[in-house]
Amino acid sequence: MRTLARRLLIPGLTALALTATGCSSTPHAGAADPAAPVTLNPSADGASQQLDVAAAPQGTPTPAAVARADGKGRTEKSTLKVASYDKASGRAVIAKAPQEAGSSPTPGKAPSKAPGKAPEADKPVAVGDVIASAPAPGAPAGLLAKVTEVVGKTDKGTEVKTASTTLAAVLGDDKADGKVPVDPSAVTVEPLMKGVTFSWAKGPGLTFGPEGAKLPLGNLRLDVNAAVDTAPGAPASAGASVSGFVQLAPQVEFAYDGGTGGTPGPRGAFLGMSGDWSSQWKLQGRAAASTGAPKRIPFAKLHSSPIIQVGPVPVVVNLDLTCYIQVEADGSVTLEVQQDVKGDFKVGGSYALGKGWTPVSSSNVQSTPVRASVTAAGKVKGALGAEASVGLYGAVGVTADFAPYLRGEADLKAAASSDGKASVSGAWALYGGFDLSGNLQLQLSLFGTPLFERRIPLGTLNREWALSTGHVGR
């Protein structure tokens, strides 16, 4: 099957999890929040400053930031840019932006300086300087690197050798704390099967896709209508399928507290994804029996590399999301159920000096059953979920798997007597719930925190609630 990739625009960032399930007249809620993000306290020495956290401006190139090795002043925006980068060798070419028209210096007269401009940030790079750049040729996820050697001049700029470094090298003792919605002009959606469509709304009045005009601003929606394996011998009327949509408005959460009082590295940090989501989906038919693990069918991949501006520093966030259908069944139950789900989610990692990294995961869910019926005896479970990852400069920091699901089971008994009379009795029940799991990755040390030895689990969260029950007797 031919895959299709398409560029989306939608105001708001990158997060995580999507998905859906729900059924019955009474809403049900499930929530869990084992850890909260670290609170950033003011520095006692008063030397640090609070940096704004916002989406990078659109329509113009994002300026690089340079922290000078001589330690004079703060990290500043710079007209220097990364003209090229080779990941294998760590070599980069740093160029100066072309001089604007009309700004040529008059003979015998020094060039004028724009108010607020920091000429130190625009002088040629030197050994020890740290450069933070938006995506550039050879560095599609941006570049955060320290100059280890100035090789020499080329026709494209100054060639340098670089080594990896951390955000602490450019953020220093400053503080930052903010949320940035995903700007879906940076979101790429790749359908992985037939029957997948996508829509978005980006105001003012900008929409895309069949459902775009109905969406709240900043929302992205994926619709899926796919067949799943039907149990052998099932009648044509019991063909199994999943259909519905998942809708979300994710955002990136970023915090940094560099006021450490002389201790290397920051005092606190947080990286995560959060947002609102809703979904409606229907599972029907007699699904084939699962063998081993539940059958997972990915139906779309989403990717985005939004740039958030933390003071003068462009921080490139990488977000990936794979949406999937998952079915677990014994091949004997014919099910028809439709459910609405609404809620929010939050996943991430929180760092505090002396305590290390702590996972953060929470979700508040409300589900409303719409329609449900179960026939025959057996069990079935279906989920419309998402695997997500969020990181910085191409390095994954947090992974999560969020899967709202529907689960049905029935226990029917038949009896017959010698006089030819027969009876059938039993009961069935439907449940809604969600599973949330994931890990903090080693690359979170990019903040400048100590490297931890292994992945830290988010901890598996599970909430389940009854949706509908029924009885059969004749």
Coordinates of C-alpha atoms in Angstrom, one line a residue:
M1 CA 0.0 0.0 0.0
R2 CA 1.2 3.3 -0.9
T3 CA 1.9 5.6 2.0
L4 CA 1.0 9.3 2.0
A5 CA 2.9 12.0 3.9
R6 CA 1.5 15.5 4.3
R7 CA 2.5 18.7 6.0
L8 CA 0.1 20.1 8.6
L9 CA -0.3 23.5 10.0
I10 CA -2.0 23.9 13.4
P11 CA -1.2 26.3 16.2
G12 CA -0.1 24.5 19.2
L13 CA 2.7 22.1 20.4
T14 CA 4.3 19.1 20.7
A15 CA 3.0 16.2 23.1
L16 CA 1.5 12.9 23.8
A17 CA -0.8 10.4 23.8
L18 CA -4.1 10.2 21.9
T19 CA -6.9 7.9 22.0
A20 CA -10.3 6.8 22.9
T21 CA -13.0 4.7 24.4
G22 CA -16.4 5.2 26.0
C23 CA -20.1 4.1 26.4
S24 CA -23.4 4.5 28.8
S25 CA -25.4 7.3 30.2
T26 CA -23.4 8.1 33.3
P27 CA -20.0 9.7 32.9
H28 CA -17.1 7.9 34.7
A29 CA -13.7 9.4 35.6
G30 CA -10.3 8.0 36.3
A31 CA -7.2 10.0 37.4
A32 CA -3.7 9.5 38.6
D33 CA -0.9 11.9 39.4
P34 CA 2.0 10.2 41.3
A35 CA 4.4 13.1 40.8
A36 CA 4.3 16.8 40.2
P37 CA 6.8 19.0 38.3
V38 CA 9.5 20.6 40.3
T39 CA 8.7 24.1 41.5
L40 CA 11.3 26.6 40.4
N41 CA 12.4 28.9 43.3
P42 CA 14.1 32.3 42.9
S43 CA 17.9 32.3 43.2
A44 CA 19.3 33.7 46.5
D45 CA 22.1 35.6 44.8
G46 CA 19.8 37.5 42.6
A47 CA 22.2 37.1 39.6
S48 CA 19.9 35.0 37.5
Q49 CA 17.0 36.2 35.4
Q50 CA 13.6 34.8 34.5
L51 CA 13.5 34.0 30.7
D52 CA 10.4 34.0 28.7
V53 CA 9.3 30.7 27.1
A54 CA 7.4 31.1 23.8
A55 CA 7.1 29.7 20.3
A56 CA 9.8 30.9 17.9
P57 CA 8.5 33.6 15.6
Q58 CA 7.2 32.4 12.2
G59 CA 8.1 33.8 8.8
T60 CA 11.7 34.7 9.7
P61 CA 14.8 32.6 10.3
T62 CA 15.3 31.8 14.0
P63 CA 18.5 33.5 15.3
A64 CA 21.1 31.3 16.8
A65 CA 22.3 31.9 20.4
V66 CA 26.0 32.1 21.3
A67 CA 27.6 31.7 24.8
R68 CA 31.1 33.1 24.8
A69 CA 33.9 31.2 26.4
D70 CA 35.4 34.3 27.9
G71 CA 32.4 34.5 30.3
K72 CA 31.6 38.1 29.6
G73 CA 27.9 38.9 29.6
R74 CA 25.1 36.5 29.0
T75 CA 24.1 34.2 26.2
E76 CA 22.9 36.5 23.3
K77 CA 21.0 36.2 20.1
S78 CA 23.4 36.2 17.1
T79 CA 23.3 36.8 13.4
L80 CA 25.8 33.9 13.1
K81 CA 24.3 30.8 11.6
V82 CA 25.2 27.2 11.0
A83 CA 25.8 27.0 7.3
S84 CA 26.4 23.2 7.4
Y85 CA 27.1 20.4 9.8
D86 CA 28.5 16.9 9.5
K87 CA 27.3 14.7 12.3
A88 CA 29.9 12.0 11.7
S89 CA 32.9 14.3 12.1
G90 CA 31.3 16.9 14.3
R91 CA 32.5 19.6 11.9
A92 CA 30.4 22.7 11.3
V93 CA 30.7 25.8 9.1
I94 CA 29.6 29.0 11.0
A95 CA 28.7 31.9 8.7
K96 CA 27.8 35.5 9.3
A97 CA 24.5 36.7 8.0
P98 CA 24.8 38.9 4.9
Q99 CA 25.0 42.6 5.7
E100 CA 21.6 44.3 5.1
A101 CA 21.3 46.7 2.2
G102 CA 22.1 50.3 3.1
S103 CA 24.2 49.3 6.1
S104 CA 27.6 49.5 4.4
P105 CA 30.0 51.5 6.5
T106 CA 31.0 55.0 5.3
P107 CA 34.8 55.3 4.7
G108 CA 36.4 56.7 7.9
K109 CA 33.2 56.1 9.9
A110 CA 32.4 53.2 12.1
P111 CA 29.3 51.3 11.2
S112 CA 26.2 52.2 13.3
K113 CA 24.9 49.7 15.8
A114 CA 21.2 49.0 16.2
P115 CA 19.8 49.7 19.7
G116 CA 20.0 46.7 21.9
K117 CA 22.3 44.8 19.6
A118 CA 25.0 42.6 21.2
P119 CA 28.1 42.8 19.0
E120 CA 29.9 40.3 21.2
A121 CA 27.4 37.6 20.0
D122 CA 28.2 38.4 16.3
K123 CA 32.0 38.3 16.4
P124 CA 33.7 35.2 14.9
V125 CA 33.5 32.0 17.0
A126 CA 36.3 30.9 19.2
V127 CA 37.3 27.8 21.0
G128 CA 35.0 27.2 24.0
D129 CA 32.0 29.1 22.5
V130 CA 28.7 27.3 22.7
I131 CA 26.2 27.6 19.8
A132 CA 22.5 26.8 20.0
S133 CA 20.9 26.7 16.5
A134 CA 17.5 26.0 15.0
P135 CA 17.5 23.2 12.3
A136 CA 20.2 23.8 9.7
P137 CA 21.7 21.9 6.8
G138 CA 23.0 18.6 8.2
A139 CA 21.3 19.2 11.6
P140 CA 17.6 18.7 11.0
A141 CA 17.0 18.5 14.7
G142 CA 18.9 21.7 15.5
L143 CA 22.4 21.9 17.0
L144 CA 23.6 22.5 20.5
A145 CA 27.4 22.2 20.5
K146 CA 30.7 23.6 21.9
V147 CA 33.5 24.7 19.6
T148 CA 36.7 22.6 20.3
E149 CA 38.8 23.9 17.4
V150 CA 38.7 26.6 14.8
V151 CA 39.9 24.9 11.6
G152 CA 40.0 27.9 9.3
K153 CA 38.1 30.1 6.8
T154 CA 36.3 28.6 3.8
D155 CA 34.3 30.3 1.1
K156 CA 31.1 29.6 3.1
G157 CA 32.3 30.7 6.6
T158 CA 34.5 29.5 9.4
E159 CA 34.9 25.8 9.7
V160 CA 35.1 24.5 13.3
K161 CA 35.2 21.2 15.2
T162 CA 32.5 20.7 17.8
A163 CA 31.6 18.5 20.7
S164 CA 28.3 17.8 22.4
T165 CA 27.3 20.0 25.3
T166 CA 24.3 20.8 27.5
L167 CA 21.6 23.4 28.0
A168 CA 23.3 24.4 31.2
A169 CA 26.1 25.8 29.0
V170 CA 23.7 28.4 27.4
L171 CA 21.1 28.9 30.1
G172 CA 23.6 29.2 32.9
D173 CA 22.0 30.4 36.2
D174 CA 18.8 31.7 34.6
K175 CA 15.3 30.3 35.0
A176 CA 12.5 29.5 32.6
D177 CA 9.1 28.0 33.0
G178 CA 6.4 27.8 30.3
K179 CA 4.0 25.9 28.0
V180 CA 4.1 26.2 24.3
P181 CA 1.3 24.8 22.1
V182 CA 2.3 22.8 19.1
D183 CA 2.4 24.8 15.9
P184 CA 1.1 22.3 13.4
S185 CA 2.8 23.8 10.4
A186 CA 5.6 21.6 11.8
V187 CA 3.5 18.5 12.0
T188 CA 3.9 15.8 9.4
V189 CA 1.2 13.0 9.2
E190 CA 1.9 9.8 7.4
P191 CA -1.1 7.4 7.1
L192 CA -0.1 3.8 7.4
M193 CA -3.3 2.2 6.1
K194 CA -6.3 3.0 4.0
G195 CA -9.2 4.6 5.7
V196 CA -7.2 7.3 7.6
T197 CA -7.9 11.0 7.1
F198 CA -6.7 14.0 9.0
S199 CA -8.0 17.5 9.7
W200 CA -6.9 20.6 11.6
A201 CA -8.0 24.1 12.5
K202 CA -5.6 27.0 12.8
G203 CA -7.3 30.3 13.0
P204 CA -8.2 32.8 12.0
G205 CA -10.4 30.8 9.6
L206 CA -7.6 28.4 8.5
T207 CA -8.8 24.8 8.3
F208 CA -7.9 21.6 6.5
G209 CA -9.6 18.3 6.0
P210 CA -13.2 17.2 6.1
E211 CA -13.6 17.9 9.8
G212 CA -11.5 21.1 10.0
A213 CA -14.4 23.5 10.1
K214 CA -15.8 21.7 13.2
L215 CA -12.6 21.6 15.2
P216 CA -11.6 24.1 18.0
L217 CA -8.6 26.2 17.0
G218 CA -5.3 24.5 17.6
N219 CA -6.7 21.0 17.4
L220 CA -5.6 18.1 15.2
R221 CA -7.9 15.2 14.4
L222 CA -7.3 11.7 12.9
D223 CA -10.2 9.6 11.6
V224 CA -9.8 5.9 11.0
N225 CA -12.1 3.3 9.5
A226 CA -10.3 0.0 9.3
A227 CA -11.2 -3.7 9.2
V228 CA -9.6 -6.1 11.7
D229 CA -9.2 -9.8 11.4
T230 CA -12.6 -11.6 11.8
A231 CA -12.8 -14.9 13.6
P232 CA -12.8 -17.9 11.2
G233 CA -16.3 -19.2 10.6
A234 CA -18.0 -16.0 11.7
P235 CA -21.0 -15.0 9.5
A236 CA -20.5 -12.0 7.1
S237 CA -22.7 -9.9 9.4
A238 CA -20.1 -10.4 12.1
G239 CA -17.2 -8.8 10.2
A240 CA -14.9 -7.0 12.7
S241 CA -13.9 -3.4 12.3
V242 CA -12.8 -0.3 14.2
S243 CA -13.9 3.2 13.3
G244 CA -13.7 6.6 15.0
F245 CA -11.5 9.5 15.6
V246 CA -9.0 10.9 18.1
Q247 CA -8.6 14.7 18.5
L248 CA -5.9 16.5 20.5
A249 CA -4.2 19.8 21.1
P250 CA -0.8 19.0 22.6
Q251 CA 1.7 21.4 24.1
V252 CA 5.3 21.2 25.3
E253 CA 6.1 22.0 28.9
F254 CA 9.6 23.2 29.6
A255 CA 11.2 24.4 32.9
Y256 CA 14.8 25.1 34.0
D257 CA 16.3 26.5 37.2
G258 CA 20.0 27.2 36.9
G259 CA 20.5 28.9 40.2
T260 CA 22.7 26.3 41.9
G261 CA 24.9 28.4 44.1
G262 CA 28.1 27.1 42.5
T263 CA 27.0 23.5 42.1
P264 CA 27.6 22.2 38.6
G265 CA 24.3 21.8 36.6
P266 CA 20.8 23.1 37.2
R267 CA 18.9 23.0 40.5
G268 CA 15.7 22.0 38.7
A269 CA 14.2 21.1 35.3
F270 CA 11.1 19.7 33.7
L271 CA 10.4 18.4 30.2
G272 CA 7.1 16.9 29.1
M273 CA 4.0 17.0 27.0
S274 CA 0.4 17.7 28.0
G275 CA -2.8 18.7 26.4
D276 CA -6.5 18.1 25.9
W277 CA -7.8 15.2 23.9
S278 CA -11.1 13.7 23.0
S279 CA -12.2 10.7 20.9
Q280 CA -15.1 8.6 19.8
W281 CA -14.7 5.1 18.4
K282 CA -16.7 2.0 17.7
L283 CA -15.6 -1.6 17.9
Q284 CA -17.9 -4.1 16.3
G285 CA -18.0 -7.7 15.0
R286 CA -16.3 -10.9 16.0
A287 CA -12.6 -10.3 16.2
A288 CA -10.2 -13.2 15.5
A289 CA -8.6 -14.9 18.5
S290 CA -5.3 -13.3 19.7
T291 CA -2.3 -15.5 19.7
G292 CA 0.4 -14.4 22.2
A293 CA 0.4 -10.6 22.6
P294 CA -2.5 -8.5 21.6
K295 CA -2.5 -7.6 17.9
R296 CA -1.4 -3.9 17.5
I297 CA -2.0 -2.2 14.1
P298 CA -0.4 1.2 13.7
F299 CA -2.5 3.5 11.4
A300 CA -0.7 6.8 11.4
K301 CA 2.6 8.4 12.3
L302 CA 3.0 12.1 13.3
H303 CA 6.2 14.0 13.7
S304 CA 7.0 17.6 14.6
S305 CA 10.2 19.6 15.5
P306 CA 8.8 22.8 16.9
I307 CA 11.2 25.5 18.1
I308 CA 10.6 27.1 21.5
Q309 CA 12.4 30.3 22.3
V310 CA 13.8 30.2 25.9
G311 CA 15.1 33.8 26.2
P312 CA 17.7 34.1 23.5
V313 CA 18.1 30.3 23.1
P314 CA 16.2 28.4 20.4
V315 CA 15.4 25.0 21.9
V316 CA 14.4 22.4 19.3
V317 CA 11.8 19.9 20.6
N318 CA 11.3 16.6 18.7
L319 CA 7.9 15.0 19.0
D320 CA 6.8 11.7 17.5
L321 CA 3.5 10.0 17.8
T322 CA 2.3 6.7 16.4
C323 CA -1.4 6.0 16.6
Y324 CA -2.6 2.4 16.7
I325 CA -5.5 0.1 17.0
Q326 CA -5.1 -2.9 19.4
V327 CA -7.4 -5.9 19.6
E328 CA -7.3 -8.8 22.1
A329 CA -10.0 -11.4 21.7
D330 CA -10.8 -15.1 22.0
G331 CA -12.7 -15.2 18.7
S332 CA -16.1 -16.1 20.2
V333 CA -17.7 -12.8 21.2
T334 CA -19.7 -10.6 18.8
L335 CA -19.5 -7.0 20.1
E336 CA -21.0 -3.7 19.1
V337 CA -20.0 -0.8 21.2
Q338 CA -19.5 3.0 20.7
Q339 CA -17.9 5.3 23.3
D340 CA -17.1 9.0 23.7
V341 CA -14.0 9.9 25.8
K342 CA -12.8 13.3 26.9
G343 CA -9.9 14.3 29.2
D344 CA -6.4 15.6 29.4
F345 CA -3.0 14.0 29.9
K346 CA 0.5 14.9 31.1
V347 CA 3.8 12.9 30.8
G348 CA 7.3 14.0 31.5
G349 CA 10.3 14.1 33.8
S350 CA 11.0 16.4 36.7
Y351 CA 14.5 17.0 38.1
A352 CA 15.4 18.4 41.5
L353 CA 19.0 18.7 42.8
G354 CA 19.7 16.0 45.3
K355 CA 16.7 13.9 44.3
G356 CA 17.4 13.3 40.6
W357 CA 14.8 12.7 37.9
T358 CA 11.3 11.7 38.8
P359 CA 8.6 10.6 36.3
V360 CA 5.4 12.5 35.9
S361 CA 2.3 10.9 34.5
S362 CA -1.3 11.8 34.9
S363 CA -4.6 11.6 33.0
N364 CA -8.1 12.7 33.8
V365 CA -10.7 10.8 31.8
Q366 CA -14.5 11.0 31.4
S367 CA -16.2 8.5 29.2
T368 CA -19.8 8.2 28.2
P369 CA -21.2 5.0 26.7
V370 CA -23.4 5.5 23.7
R371 CA -24.4 2.0 22.6
A372 CA -23.4 -1.5 23.6
S373 CA -24.4 -5.1 23.0
V374 CA -22.6 -8.5 23.4
T375 CA -23.6 -11.9 22.2
A376 CA -22.1 -15.3 22.9
A377 CA -19.6 -16.2 25.7
G378 CA -16.1 -15.0 25.7
K379 CA -13.9 -11.9 26.1
V380 CA -12.7 -9.1 23.9
K381 CA -10.6 -5.9 24.5
G382 CA -10.0 -3.1 22.0
A383 CA -7.9 0.1 22.3
L384 CA -7.3 3.2 20.2
G385 CA -4.0 4.4 21.5
A386 CA -0.7 6.2 20.9
E387 CA 3.0 5.7 21.4
A388 CA 4.7 9.1 21.9
S389 CA 8.1 10.5 22.5
V390 CA 9.4 13.9 23.3
G391 CA 13.0 15.1 23.4
L392 CA 15.4 17.9 22.6
Y393 CA 17.7 18.4 19.6
G394 CA 17.0 15.0 18.3
A395 CA 17.7 13.1 21.6
V396 CA 14.6 11.3 23.0
G397 CA 14.0 12.2 26.6
V398 CA 10.5 10.8 27.5
T399 CA 8.5 7.9 25.9
A400 CA 4.9 7.1 26.8
D401 CA 2.2 4.8 25.6
F402 CA -1.4 5.9 26.3
A403 CA -4.2 3.5 25.5
P404 CA -7.8 4.2 26.4
Y405 CA -9.7 0.9 25.9
L406 CA -13.0 -1.0 25.9
R407 CA -13.3 -4.4 27.4
G408 CA -16.2 -6.8 27.2
E409 CA -17.0 -10.2 28.5
A410 CA -20.0 -12.5 28.5
D411 CA -20.9 -15.8 30.3
L412 CA -23.8 -17.6 28.7
K413 CA -25.2 -21.0 29.6
A414 CA -27.5 -23.2 27.5
A415 CA -29.6 -26.1 28.8
A416 CA -32.0 -28.6 27.2
S417 CA -34.4 -31.2 28.6
S418 CA -35.8 -34.5 27.2
D419 CA -39.2 -32.8 26.5
G420 CA -37.4 -30.6 23.9
K421 CA -37.4 -27.4 25.9
A422 CA -34.3 -25.3 25.9
S423 CA -33.1 -22.3 27.8
V424 CA -30.3 -19.8 27.6
S425 CA -29.2 -17.6 30.5
G426 CA -26.2 -15.5 31.3
A427 CA -24.8 -12.0 31.8
W428 CA -22.4 -9.6 30.0
A429 CA -20.5 -6.5 31.0
L430 CA -18.6 -3.8 29.3
Y431 CA -15.7 -1.7 30.9
G432 CA -13.9 1.4 29.9
G433 CA -10.4 2.2 31.0
F434 CA -6.9 3.4 30.1
D435 CA -3.3 2.2 30.4
L436 CA -0.4 4.7 30.6
S437 CA 3.2 3.6 30.7
G438 CA 6.6 4.8 29.5
N439 CA 10.1 5.7 30.5
L440 CA 12.5 8.6 31.1
Q441 CA 15.5 8.2 28.8
L442 CA 19.2 8.8 29.5
Q443 CA 19.2 11.8 27.1
L444 CA 17.4 13.9 29.7
S445 CA 21.0 14.6 30.9
L446 CA 21.0 17.1 28.0
F447 CA 19.8 19.6 30.6
G448 CA 23.2 19.4 32.3
T449 CA 22.0 17.0 35.1
P450 CA 23.9 13.9 36.1
L451 CA 23.6 10.9 33.8
F452 CA 21.4 8.2 35.3
E453 CA 22.4 4.6 34.7
R454 CA 19.2 3.2 33.2
R455 CA 15.8 4.1 31.9
I456 CA 13.4 5.3 34.7
P457 CA 9.9 3.8 34.3
L458 CA 6.9 6.2 34.4
G459 CA 5.1 3.5 36.3
T460 CA 2.1 1.7 34.8
L461 CA -1.1 3.5 35.5
N462 CA -4.4 1.7 34.9
R463 CA -7.9 2.9 35.6
E464 CA -11.1 1.0 34.7
W465 CA -14.8 1.6 35.3
A466 CA -18.0 -0.2 34.4
L467 CA -19.8 1.1 31.4
S468 CA -22.8 -1.2 30.9
T469 CA -24.2 -4.6 31.9
G470 CA -26.9 -6.9 30.6
H471 CA -28.6 -10.2 31.1
V472 CA -29.9 -12.8 28.8
G473 CA -32.7 -15.3 29.6
R474 CA -35.1 -17.3 27.6

